[in-house]
PDB file of C-alpha atoms and ligand atoms in Angstrom:
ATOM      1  CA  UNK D  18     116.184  42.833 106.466  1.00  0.00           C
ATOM      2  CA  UNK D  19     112.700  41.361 107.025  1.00  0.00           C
ATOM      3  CA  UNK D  20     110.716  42.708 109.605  1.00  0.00           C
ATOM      4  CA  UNK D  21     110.543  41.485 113.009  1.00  0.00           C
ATOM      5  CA  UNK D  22     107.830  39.996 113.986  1.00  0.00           C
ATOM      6  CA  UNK D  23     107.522  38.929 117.797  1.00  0.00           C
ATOM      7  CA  UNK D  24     104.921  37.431 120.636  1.00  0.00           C
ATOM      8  CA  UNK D  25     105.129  38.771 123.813  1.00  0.00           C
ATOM      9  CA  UNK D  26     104.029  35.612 127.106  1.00  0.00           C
ATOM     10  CA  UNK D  27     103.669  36.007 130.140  1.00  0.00           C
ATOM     11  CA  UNK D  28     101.762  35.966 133.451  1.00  0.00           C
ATOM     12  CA  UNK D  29      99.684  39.332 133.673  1.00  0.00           C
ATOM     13  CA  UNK D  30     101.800  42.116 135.727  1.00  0.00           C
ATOM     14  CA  UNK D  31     105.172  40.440 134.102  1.00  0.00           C
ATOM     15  CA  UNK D  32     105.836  43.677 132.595  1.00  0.00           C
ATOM     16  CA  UNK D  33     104.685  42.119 128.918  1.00  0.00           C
ATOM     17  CA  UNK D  34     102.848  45.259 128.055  1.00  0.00           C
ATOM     18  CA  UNK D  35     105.281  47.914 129.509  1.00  0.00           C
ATOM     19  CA  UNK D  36     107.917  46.235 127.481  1.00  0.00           C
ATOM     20  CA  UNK D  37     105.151  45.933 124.639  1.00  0.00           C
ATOM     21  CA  UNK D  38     104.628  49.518 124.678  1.00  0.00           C
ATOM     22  CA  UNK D  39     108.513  50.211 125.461  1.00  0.00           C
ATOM     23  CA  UNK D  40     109.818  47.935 122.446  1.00  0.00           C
ATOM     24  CA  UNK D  41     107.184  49.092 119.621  1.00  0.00           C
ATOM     25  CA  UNK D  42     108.985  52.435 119.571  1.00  0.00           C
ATOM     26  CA  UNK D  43     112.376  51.141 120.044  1.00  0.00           C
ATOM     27  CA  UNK D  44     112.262  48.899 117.254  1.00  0.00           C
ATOM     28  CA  UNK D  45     109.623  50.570 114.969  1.00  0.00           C
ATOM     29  CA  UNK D  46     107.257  48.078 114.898  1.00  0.00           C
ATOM     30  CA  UNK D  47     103.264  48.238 116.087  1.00  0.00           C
ATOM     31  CA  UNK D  48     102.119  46.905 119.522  1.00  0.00           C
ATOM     32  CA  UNK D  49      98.897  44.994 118.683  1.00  0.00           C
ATOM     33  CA  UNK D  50      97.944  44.145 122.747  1.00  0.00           C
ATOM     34  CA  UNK D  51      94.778  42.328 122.752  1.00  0.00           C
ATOM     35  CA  UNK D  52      93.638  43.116 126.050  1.00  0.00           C
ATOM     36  CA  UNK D  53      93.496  47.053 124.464  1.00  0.00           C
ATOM     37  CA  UNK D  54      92.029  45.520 121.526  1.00  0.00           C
ATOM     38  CA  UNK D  55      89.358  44.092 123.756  1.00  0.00           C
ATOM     39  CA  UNK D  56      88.940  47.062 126.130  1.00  0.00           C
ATOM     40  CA  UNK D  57      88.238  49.849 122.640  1.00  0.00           C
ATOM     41  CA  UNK D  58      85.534  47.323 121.274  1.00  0.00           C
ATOM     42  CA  UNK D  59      84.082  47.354 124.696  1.00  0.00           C
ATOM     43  CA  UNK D  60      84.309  51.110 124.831  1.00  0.00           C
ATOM     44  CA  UNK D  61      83.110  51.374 121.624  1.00  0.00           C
ATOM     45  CA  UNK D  62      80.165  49.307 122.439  1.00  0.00           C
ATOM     46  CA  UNK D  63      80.742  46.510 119.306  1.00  0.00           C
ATOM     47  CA  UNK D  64      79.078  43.522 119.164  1.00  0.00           C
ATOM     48  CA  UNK D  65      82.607  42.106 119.884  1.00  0.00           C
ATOM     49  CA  UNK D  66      83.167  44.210 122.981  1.00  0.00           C
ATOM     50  CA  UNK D  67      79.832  43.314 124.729  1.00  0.00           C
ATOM     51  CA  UNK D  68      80.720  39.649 123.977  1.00  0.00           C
ATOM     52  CA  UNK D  69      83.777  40.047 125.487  1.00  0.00           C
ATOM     53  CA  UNK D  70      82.876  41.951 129.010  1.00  0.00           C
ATOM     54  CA  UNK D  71      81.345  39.254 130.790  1.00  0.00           C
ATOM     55  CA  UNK D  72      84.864  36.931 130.176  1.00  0.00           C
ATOM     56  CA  UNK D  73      87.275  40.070 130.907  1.00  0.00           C
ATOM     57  CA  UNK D  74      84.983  41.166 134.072  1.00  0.00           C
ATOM     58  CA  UNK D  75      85.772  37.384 135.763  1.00  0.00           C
ATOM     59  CA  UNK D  76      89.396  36.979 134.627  1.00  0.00           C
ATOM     60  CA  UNK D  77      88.445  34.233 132.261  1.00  0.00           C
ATOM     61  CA  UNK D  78      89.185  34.032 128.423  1.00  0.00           C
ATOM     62  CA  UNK D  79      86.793  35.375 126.052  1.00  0.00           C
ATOM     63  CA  UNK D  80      86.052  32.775 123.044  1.00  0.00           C
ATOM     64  CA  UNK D  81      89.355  31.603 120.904  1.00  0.00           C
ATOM     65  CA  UNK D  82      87.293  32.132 117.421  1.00  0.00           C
ATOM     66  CA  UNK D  83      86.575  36.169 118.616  1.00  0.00           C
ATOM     67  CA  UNK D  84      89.949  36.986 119.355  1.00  0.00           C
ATOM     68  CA  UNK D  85      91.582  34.805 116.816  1.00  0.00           C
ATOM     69  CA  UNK D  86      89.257  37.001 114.473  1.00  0.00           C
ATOM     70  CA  UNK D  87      90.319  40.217 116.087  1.00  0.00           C
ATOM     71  CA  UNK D  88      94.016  40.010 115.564  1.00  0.00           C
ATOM     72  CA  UNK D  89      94.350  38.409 112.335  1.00  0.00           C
ATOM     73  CA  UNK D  90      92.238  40.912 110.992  1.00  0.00           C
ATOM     74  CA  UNK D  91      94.823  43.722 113.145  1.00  0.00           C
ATOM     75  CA  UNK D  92      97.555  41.972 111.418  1.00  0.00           C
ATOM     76  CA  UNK D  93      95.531  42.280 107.559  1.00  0.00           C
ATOM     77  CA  UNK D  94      95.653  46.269 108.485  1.00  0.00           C
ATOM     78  CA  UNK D  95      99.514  47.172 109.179  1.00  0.00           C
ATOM     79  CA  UNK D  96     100.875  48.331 106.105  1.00  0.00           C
ATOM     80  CA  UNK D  97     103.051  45.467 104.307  1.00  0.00           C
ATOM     81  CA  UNK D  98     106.408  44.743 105.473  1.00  0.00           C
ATOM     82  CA  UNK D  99     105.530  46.378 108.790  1.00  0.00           C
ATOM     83  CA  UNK D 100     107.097  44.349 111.885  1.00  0.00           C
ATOM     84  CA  UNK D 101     104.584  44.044 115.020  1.00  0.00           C
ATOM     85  CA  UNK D 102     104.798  42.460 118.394  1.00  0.00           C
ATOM     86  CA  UNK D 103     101.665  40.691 119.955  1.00  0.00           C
ATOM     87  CA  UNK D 104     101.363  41.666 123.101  1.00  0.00           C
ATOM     88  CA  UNK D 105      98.709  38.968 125.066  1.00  0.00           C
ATOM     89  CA  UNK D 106      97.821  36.555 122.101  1.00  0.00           C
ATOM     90  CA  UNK D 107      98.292  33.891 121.484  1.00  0.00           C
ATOM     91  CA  UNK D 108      96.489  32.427 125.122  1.00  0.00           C
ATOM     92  CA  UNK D 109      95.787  28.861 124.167  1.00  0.00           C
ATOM     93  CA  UNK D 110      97.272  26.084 122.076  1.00  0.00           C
ATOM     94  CA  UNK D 111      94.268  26.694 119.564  1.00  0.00           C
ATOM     95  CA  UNK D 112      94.792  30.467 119.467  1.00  0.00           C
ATOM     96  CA  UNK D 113      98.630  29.526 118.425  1.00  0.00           C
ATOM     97  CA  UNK D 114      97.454  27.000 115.846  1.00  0.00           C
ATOM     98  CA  UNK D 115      95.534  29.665 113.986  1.00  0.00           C
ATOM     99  CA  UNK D 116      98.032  31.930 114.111  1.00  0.00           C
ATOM    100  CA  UNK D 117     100.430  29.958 113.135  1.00  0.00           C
ATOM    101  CA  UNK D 118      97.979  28.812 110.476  1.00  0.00           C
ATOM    102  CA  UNK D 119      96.983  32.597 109.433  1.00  0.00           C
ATOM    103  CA  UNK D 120     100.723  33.355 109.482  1.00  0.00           C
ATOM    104  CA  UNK D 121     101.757  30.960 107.014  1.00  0.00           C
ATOM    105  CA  UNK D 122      98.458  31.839 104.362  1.00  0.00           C
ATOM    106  CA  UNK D 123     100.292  35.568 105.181  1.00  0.00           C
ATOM    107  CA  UNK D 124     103.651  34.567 104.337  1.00  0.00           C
ATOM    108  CA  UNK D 125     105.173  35.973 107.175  1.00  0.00           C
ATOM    109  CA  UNK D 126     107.516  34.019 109.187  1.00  0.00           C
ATOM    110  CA  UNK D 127     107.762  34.959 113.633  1.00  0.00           C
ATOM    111  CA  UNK D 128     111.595  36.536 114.635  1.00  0.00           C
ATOM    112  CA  UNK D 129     111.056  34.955 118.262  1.00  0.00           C
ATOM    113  CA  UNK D 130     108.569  34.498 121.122  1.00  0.00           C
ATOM    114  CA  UNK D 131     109.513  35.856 124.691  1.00  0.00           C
ATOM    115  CA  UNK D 132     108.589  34.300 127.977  1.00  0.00           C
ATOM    116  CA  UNK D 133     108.718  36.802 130.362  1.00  0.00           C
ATOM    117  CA  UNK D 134     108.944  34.980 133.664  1.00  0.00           C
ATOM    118  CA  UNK D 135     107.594  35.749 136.938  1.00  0.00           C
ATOM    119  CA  UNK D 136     107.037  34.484 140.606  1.00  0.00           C
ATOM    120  CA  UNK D 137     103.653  34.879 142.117  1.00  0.00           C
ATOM    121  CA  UNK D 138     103.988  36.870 144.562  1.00  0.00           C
ATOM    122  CA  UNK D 139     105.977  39.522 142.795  1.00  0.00           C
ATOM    123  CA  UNK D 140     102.766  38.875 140.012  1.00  0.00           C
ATOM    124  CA  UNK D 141     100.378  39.868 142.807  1.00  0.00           C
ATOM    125  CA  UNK D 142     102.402  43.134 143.888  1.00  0.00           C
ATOM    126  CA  UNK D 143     102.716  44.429 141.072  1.00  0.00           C
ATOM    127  CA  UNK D 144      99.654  43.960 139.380  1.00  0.00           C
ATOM    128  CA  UNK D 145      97.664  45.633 142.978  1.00  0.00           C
ATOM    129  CA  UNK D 146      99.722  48.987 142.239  1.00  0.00           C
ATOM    130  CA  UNK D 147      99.236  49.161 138.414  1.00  0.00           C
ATOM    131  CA  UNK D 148      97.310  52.329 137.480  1.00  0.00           C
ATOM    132  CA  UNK D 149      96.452  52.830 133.687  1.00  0.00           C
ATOM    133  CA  UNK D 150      95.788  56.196 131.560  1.00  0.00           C
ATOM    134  CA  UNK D 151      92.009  56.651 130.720  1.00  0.00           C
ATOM    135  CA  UNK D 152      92.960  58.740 128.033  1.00  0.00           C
ATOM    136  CA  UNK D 153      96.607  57.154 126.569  1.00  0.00           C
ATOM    137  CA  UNK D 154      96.113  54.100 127.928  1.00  0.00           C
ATOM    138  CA  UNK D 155      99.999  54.245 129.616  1.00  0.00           C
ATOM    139  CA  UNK D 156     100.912  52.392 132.779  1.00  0.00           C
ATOM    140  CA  UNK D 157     102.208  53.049 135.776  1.00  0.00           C
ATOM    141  CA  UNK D 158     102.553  51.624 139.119  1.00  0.00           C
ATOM    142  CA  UNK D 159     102.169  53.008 142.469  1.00  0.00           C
ATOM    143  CA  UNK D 160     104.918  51.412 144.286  1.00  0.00           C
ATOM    144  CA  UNK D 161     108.146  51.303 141.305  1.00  0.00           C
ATOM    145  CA  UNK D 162     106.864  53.613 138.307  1.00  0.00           C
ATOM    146  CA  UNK D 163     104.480  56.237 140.370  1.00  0.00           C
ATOM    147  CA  UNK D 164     103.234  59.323 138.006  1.00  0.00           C
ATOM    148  CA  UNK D 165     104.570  62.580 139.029  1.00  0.00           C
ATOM    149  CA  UNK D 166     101.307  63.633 140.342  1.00  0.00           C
ATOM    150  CA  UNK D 167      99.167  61.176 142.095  1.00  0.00           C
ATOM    151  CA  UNK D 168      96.477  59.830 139.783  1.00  0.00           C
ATOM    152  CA  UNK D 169      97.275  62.160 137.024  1.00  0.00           C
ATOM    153  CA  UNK D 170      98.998  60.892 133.622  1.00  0.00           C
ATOM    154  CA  UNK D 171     102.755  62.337 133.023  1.00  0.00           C
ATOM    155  CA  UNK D 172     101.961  61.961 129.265  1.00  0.00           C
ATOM    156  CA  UNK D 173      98.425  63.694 129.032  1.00  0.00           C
ATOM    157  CA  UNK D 174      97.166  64.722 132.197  1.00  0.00           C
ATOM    158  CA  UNK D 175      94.244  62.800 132.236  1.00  0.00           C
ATOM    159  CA  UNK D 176      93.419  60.592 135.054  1.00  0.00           C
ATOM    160  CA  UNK D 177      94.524  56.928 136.231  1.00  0.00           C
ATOM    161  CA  UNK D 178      92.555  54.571 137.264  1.00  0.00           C
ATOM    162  CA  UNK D 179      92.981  50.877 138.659  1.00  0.00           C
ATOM    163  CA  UNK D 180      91.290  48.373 135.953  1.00  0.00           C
ATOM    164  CA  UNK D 181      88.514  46.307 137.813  1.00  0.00           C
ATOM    165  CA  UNK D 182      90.034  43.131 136.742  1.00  0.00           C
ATOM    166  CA  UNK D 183      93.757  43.779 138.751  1.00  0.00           C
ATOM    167  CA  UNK D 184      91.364  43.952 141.686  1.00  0.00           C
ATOM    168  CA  UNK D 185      93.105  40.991 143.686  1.00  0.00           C
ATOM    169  CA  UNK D 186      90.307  38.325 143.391  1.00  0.00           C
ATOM    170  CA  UNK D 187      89.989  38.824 139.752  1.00  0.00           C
ATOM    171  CA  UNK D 188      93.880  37.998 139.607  1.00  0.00           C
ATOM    172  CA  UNK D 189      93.950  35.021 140.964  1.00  0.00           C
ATOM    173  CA  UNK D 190      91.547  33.953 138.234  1.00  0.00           C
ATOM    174  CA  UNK D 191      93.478  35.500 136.272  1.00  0.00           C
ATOM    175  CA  UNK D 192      96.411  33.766 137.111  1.00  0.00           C
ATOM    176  CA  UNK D 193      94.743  30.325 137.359  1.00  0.00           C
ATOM    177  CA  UNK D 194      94.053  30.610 133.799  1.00  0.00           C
ATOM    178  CA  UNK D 195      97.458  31.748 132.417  1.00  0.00           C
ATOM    179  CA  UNK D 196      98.723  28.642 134.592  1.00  0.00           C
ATOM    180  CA  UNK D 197      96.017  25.794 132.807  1.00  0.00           C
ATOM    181  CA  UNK D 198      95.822  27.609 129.329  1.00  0.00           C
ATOM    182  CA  UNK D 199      98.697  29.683 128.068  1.00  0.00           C
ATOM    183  CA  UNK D 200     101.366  28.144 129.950  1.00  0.00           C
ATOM    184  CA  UNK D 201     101.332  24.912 127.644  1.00  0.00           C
ATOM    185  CA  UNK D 202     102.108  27.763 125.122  1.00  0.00           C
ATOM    186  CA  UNK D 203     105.960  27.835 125.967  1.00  0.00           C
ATOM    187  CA  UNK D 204     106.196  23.863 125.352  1.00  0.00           C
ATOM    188  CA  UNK D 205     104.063  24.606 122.053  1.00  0.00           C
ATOM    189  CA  UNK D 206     107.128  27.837 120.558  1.00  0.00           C
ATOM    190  CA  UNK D 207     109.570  25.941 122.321  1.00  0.00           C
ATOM    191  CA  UNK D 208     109.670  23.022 120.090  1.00  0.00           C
ATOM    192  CA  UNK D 209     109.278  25.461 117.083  1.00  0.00           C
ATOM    193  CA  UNK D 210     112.554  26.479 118.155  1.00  0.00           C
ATOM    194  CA  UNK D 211     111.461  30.442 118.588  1.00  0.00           C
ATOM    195  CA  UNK D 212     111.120  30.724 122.451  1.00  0.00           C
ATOM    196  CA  UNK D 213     113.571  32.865 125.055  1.00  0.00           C
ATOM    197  CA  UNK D 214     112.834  33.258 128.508  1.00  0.00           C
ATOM    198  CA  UNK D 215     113.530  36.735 130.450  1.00  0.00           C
ATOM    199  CA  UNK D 216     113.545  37.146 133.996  1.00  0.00           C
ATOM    200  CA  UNK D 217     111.205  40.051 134.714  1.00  0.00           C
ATOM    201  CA  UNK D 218     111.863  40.075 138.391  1.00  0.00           C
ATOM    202  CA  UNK D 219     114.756  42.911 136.829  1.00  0.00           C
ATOM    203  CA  UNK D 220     114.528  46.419 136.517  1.00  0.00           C
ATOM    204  CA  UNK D 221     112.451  47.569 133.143  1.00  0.00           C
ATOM    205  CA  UNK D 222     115.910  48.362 131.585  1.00  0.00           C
ATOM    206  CA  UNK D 223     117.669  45.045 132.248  1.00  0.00           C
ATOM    207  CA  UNK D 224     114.586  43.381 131.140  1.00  0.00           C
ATOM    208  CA  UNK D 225     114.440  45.738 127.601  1.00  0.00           C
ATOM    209  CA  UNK D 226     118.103  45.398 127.154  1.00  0.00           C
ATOM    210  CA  UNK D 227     117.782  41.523 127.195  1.00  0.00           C
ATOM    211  CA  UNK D 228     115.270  41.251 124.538  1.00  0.00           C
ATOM    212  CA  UNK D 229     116.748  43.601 122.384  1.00  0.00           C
ATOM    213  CA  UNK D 230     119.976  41.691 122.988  1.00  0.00           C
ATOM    214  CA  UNK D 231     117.518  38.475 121.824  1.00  0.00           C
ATOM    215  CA  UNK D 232     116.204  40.051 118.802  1.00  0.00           C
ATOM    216  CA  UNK D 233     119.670  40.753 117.718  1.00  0.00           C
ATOM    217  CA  UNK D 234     118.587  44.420 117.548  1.00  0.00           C
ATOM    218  CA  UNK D 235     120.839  45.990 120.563  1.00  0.00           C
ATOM    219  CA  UNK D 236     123.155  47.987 118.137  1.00  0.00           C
ATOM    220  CA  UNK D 237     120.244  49.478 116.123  1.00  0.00           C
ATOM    221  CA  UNK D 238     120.081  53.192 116.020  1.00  0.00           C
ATOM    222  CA  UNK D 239     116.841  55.007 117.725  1.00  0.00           C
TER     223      UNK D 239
HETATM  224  P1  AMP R 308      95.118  41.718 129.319  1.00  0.00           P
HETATM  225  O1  AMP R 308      95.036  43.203 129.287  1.00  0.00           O
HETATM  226  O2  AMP R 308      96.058  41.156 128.302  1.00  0.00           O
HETATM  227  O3  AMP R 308      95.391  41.189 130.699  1.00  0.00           O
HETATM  228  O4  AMP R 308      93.675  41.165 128.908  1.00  0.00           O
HETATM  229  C1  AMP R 308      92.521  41.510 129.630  1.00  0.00           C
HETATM  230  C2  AMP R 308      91.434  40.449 129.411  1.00  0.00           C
HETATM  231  O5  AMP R 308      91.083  40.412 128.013  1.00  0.00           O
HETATM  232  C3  AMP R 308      91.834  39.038 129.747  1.00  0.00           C
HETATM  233  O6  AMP R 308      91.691  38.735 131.142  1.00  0.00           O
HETATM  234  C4  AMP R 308      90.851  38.240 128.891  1.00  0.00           C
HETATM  235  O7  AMP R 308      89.553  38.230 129.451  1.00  0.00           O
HETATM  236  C5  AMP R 308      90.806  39.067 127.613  1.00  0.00           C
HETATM  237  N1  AMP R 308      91.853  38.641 126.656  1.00  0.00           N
HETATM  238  C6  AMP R 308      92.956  39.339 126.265  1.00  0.00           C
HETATM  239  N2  AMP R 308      93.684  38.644 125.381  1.00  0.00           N
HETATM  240  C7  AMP R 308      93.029  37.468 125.200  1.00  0.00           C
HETATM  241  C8  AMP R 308      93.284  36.300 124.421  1.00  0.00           C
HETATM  242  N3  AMP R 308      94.379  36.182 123.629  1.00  0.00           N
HETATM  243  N4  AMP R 308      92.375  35.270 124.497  1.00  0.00           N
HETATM  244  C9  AMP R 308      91.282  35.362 125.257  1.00  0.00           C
HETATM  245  N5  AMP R 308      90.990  36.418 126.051  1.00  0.00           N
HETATM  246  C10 AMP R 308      91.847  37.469 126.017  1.00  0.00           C
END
C-alpha cells in the first residue's frame, strides 16, 4: 500500500494541528506543521526565522518562495516511502502550484486534502484559550482541553504559554488572510478531485474518526 500522504486546511483554531499532531501517530506518518517549522528557525535564530518574525508577529504570510523552500526541503528528509501530513501549507494558490509541482518531480502522488471547517466565532473562542508547551510544543485549551495543572504541560511539565499571535487582534488578521489567500485553496484541491470537508465544530474524536473514516484507514490497527 503506498503511503498516505495528506494536507491538512483550515482556519487557525479549527483543530488542524491537534488533529495534525493526533493523526501522525495514529496513522504512522510525520506531521510536518509549518507554523512549528517557522517558530524552531526563529528560535534557532536562522536567517529564515528572522525573515519570518516580522510576517508571523502581524498575522500576515511570510514570503511563498521561503516557505515553499522550507517544506519541500522537510519533505527531501523523511525517509522514502514515509507517508506525512502537512499541517498549515499549502496557504496560497502559488504555494499549491509548487507543491504540486515539487510533488510530481518527487513522484509522489497526495491520498486527500481535508477542509476542516469552522464558524468565526467558535474560531475566535477557541483560539483565545489555546495554551501551547514551551518545551513539547503540545496544545491545550483553557476552556475544552485544560492541562491538569494550570499552566503546566501533562506531557513534560514544562510551562504553557499563550503564543503572541492568538492574542485577539492578531487573529483577526489572521483570519482576514486565511479568508483572501488560502480559502481559494479548497476551489484549487477541489477540482483535483482530492478535497473532504469536516465539521470541526465536533468533539476532537468525532472530528478524528471522520478523517480516518476519509482516508479509508478506520479499521487499521494502532
Ligand atoms: P500557524 O501556526 O500555522 O498558525 O502559523 C503561524 C504563522 O506562521 C502564520 O501566521 C504565518 O505568519 C506563518 N506561516 C505558517 N505557515 C505558512 C505558510 N504556509 N505560508 C506563509 N506563512 C506561513
Amino acid at each position: 500500500m503506498s503511503a498516505l500522504r495528506l494536507i491538512f486546511l483550515g482556519p487557525p483554531g479549527s483543530g488542524k494541528g491537534t488533529q495534525a499532531q493526533r493523526l501522525a501517530v495514529r496513522l504512522d506518518v510525520v506531521q510536518l506543521s509549518s507554523g512549528d517549522v517557522l517558530r524552531r528557525e526563529r528560535a534557532e535564530g536562522t536567517p529564515i526565522g528572522k525573515k519570518a518574525a516580522q510576517y508571523m508577529d502581524a498575522g500576515t504570510l511570510v514570503p511563498d518562495d521561503v516557505i515553499t523552500g522550507v517544506m519541500l526541503a522537510g519533505i527531501d528528509k523523511l525517509p522514502a516511502g514515509r507517508g506525512f501530513i502537512l499541517d498549515g501549507f499549502p496557504r496560497t494558490v502559488p504555494q499549491a502550484e509548487a507543491l504540486t509541482a515539487g510533488l510530481a518531480e518527487r513522484r509522489l502522488g497526495l491520498t486527500a486534502v481535508i477542509d476542516f471547517k469552522l464558524d468565526d466565532d467558535e474560531i475566535i473562542r477557541r483560539v483565545s484559550g489555546r495554551r501551547v508547551c514551551v518545551g513539547c510544543g503540545a496544545t491545550y485549551n483553557t476552556s475544552f482541553l485544560p492541562p491538569k495543572v494550570a499552566d503546566v504541560c501533562d506531557n513534560c511539565g514544562q510551562s504553557l504559554i499563550q503564543r503572541k499571535d492568538d492574542r485577539q487582534d492578531v487573529v483577526m488578521t489572521r483570519l482576514a488572510t486565511y479568508r483572501a489567500q488560502t480559502a481559494p485553496l479548497i476551489e484549487y484541491y477541489a477540482r483535483g478531485g482530492l478535497l473532504h470537508a469536516v465539521d470541526s465544530a465536533r468533539g476532537a474524536d468525532a472530528v478524528e474518526a471522520e478523517v480516518l473514516r476519509i482516508v479509508g484507514a478506520a479499521g487499521r490497527p494502532g
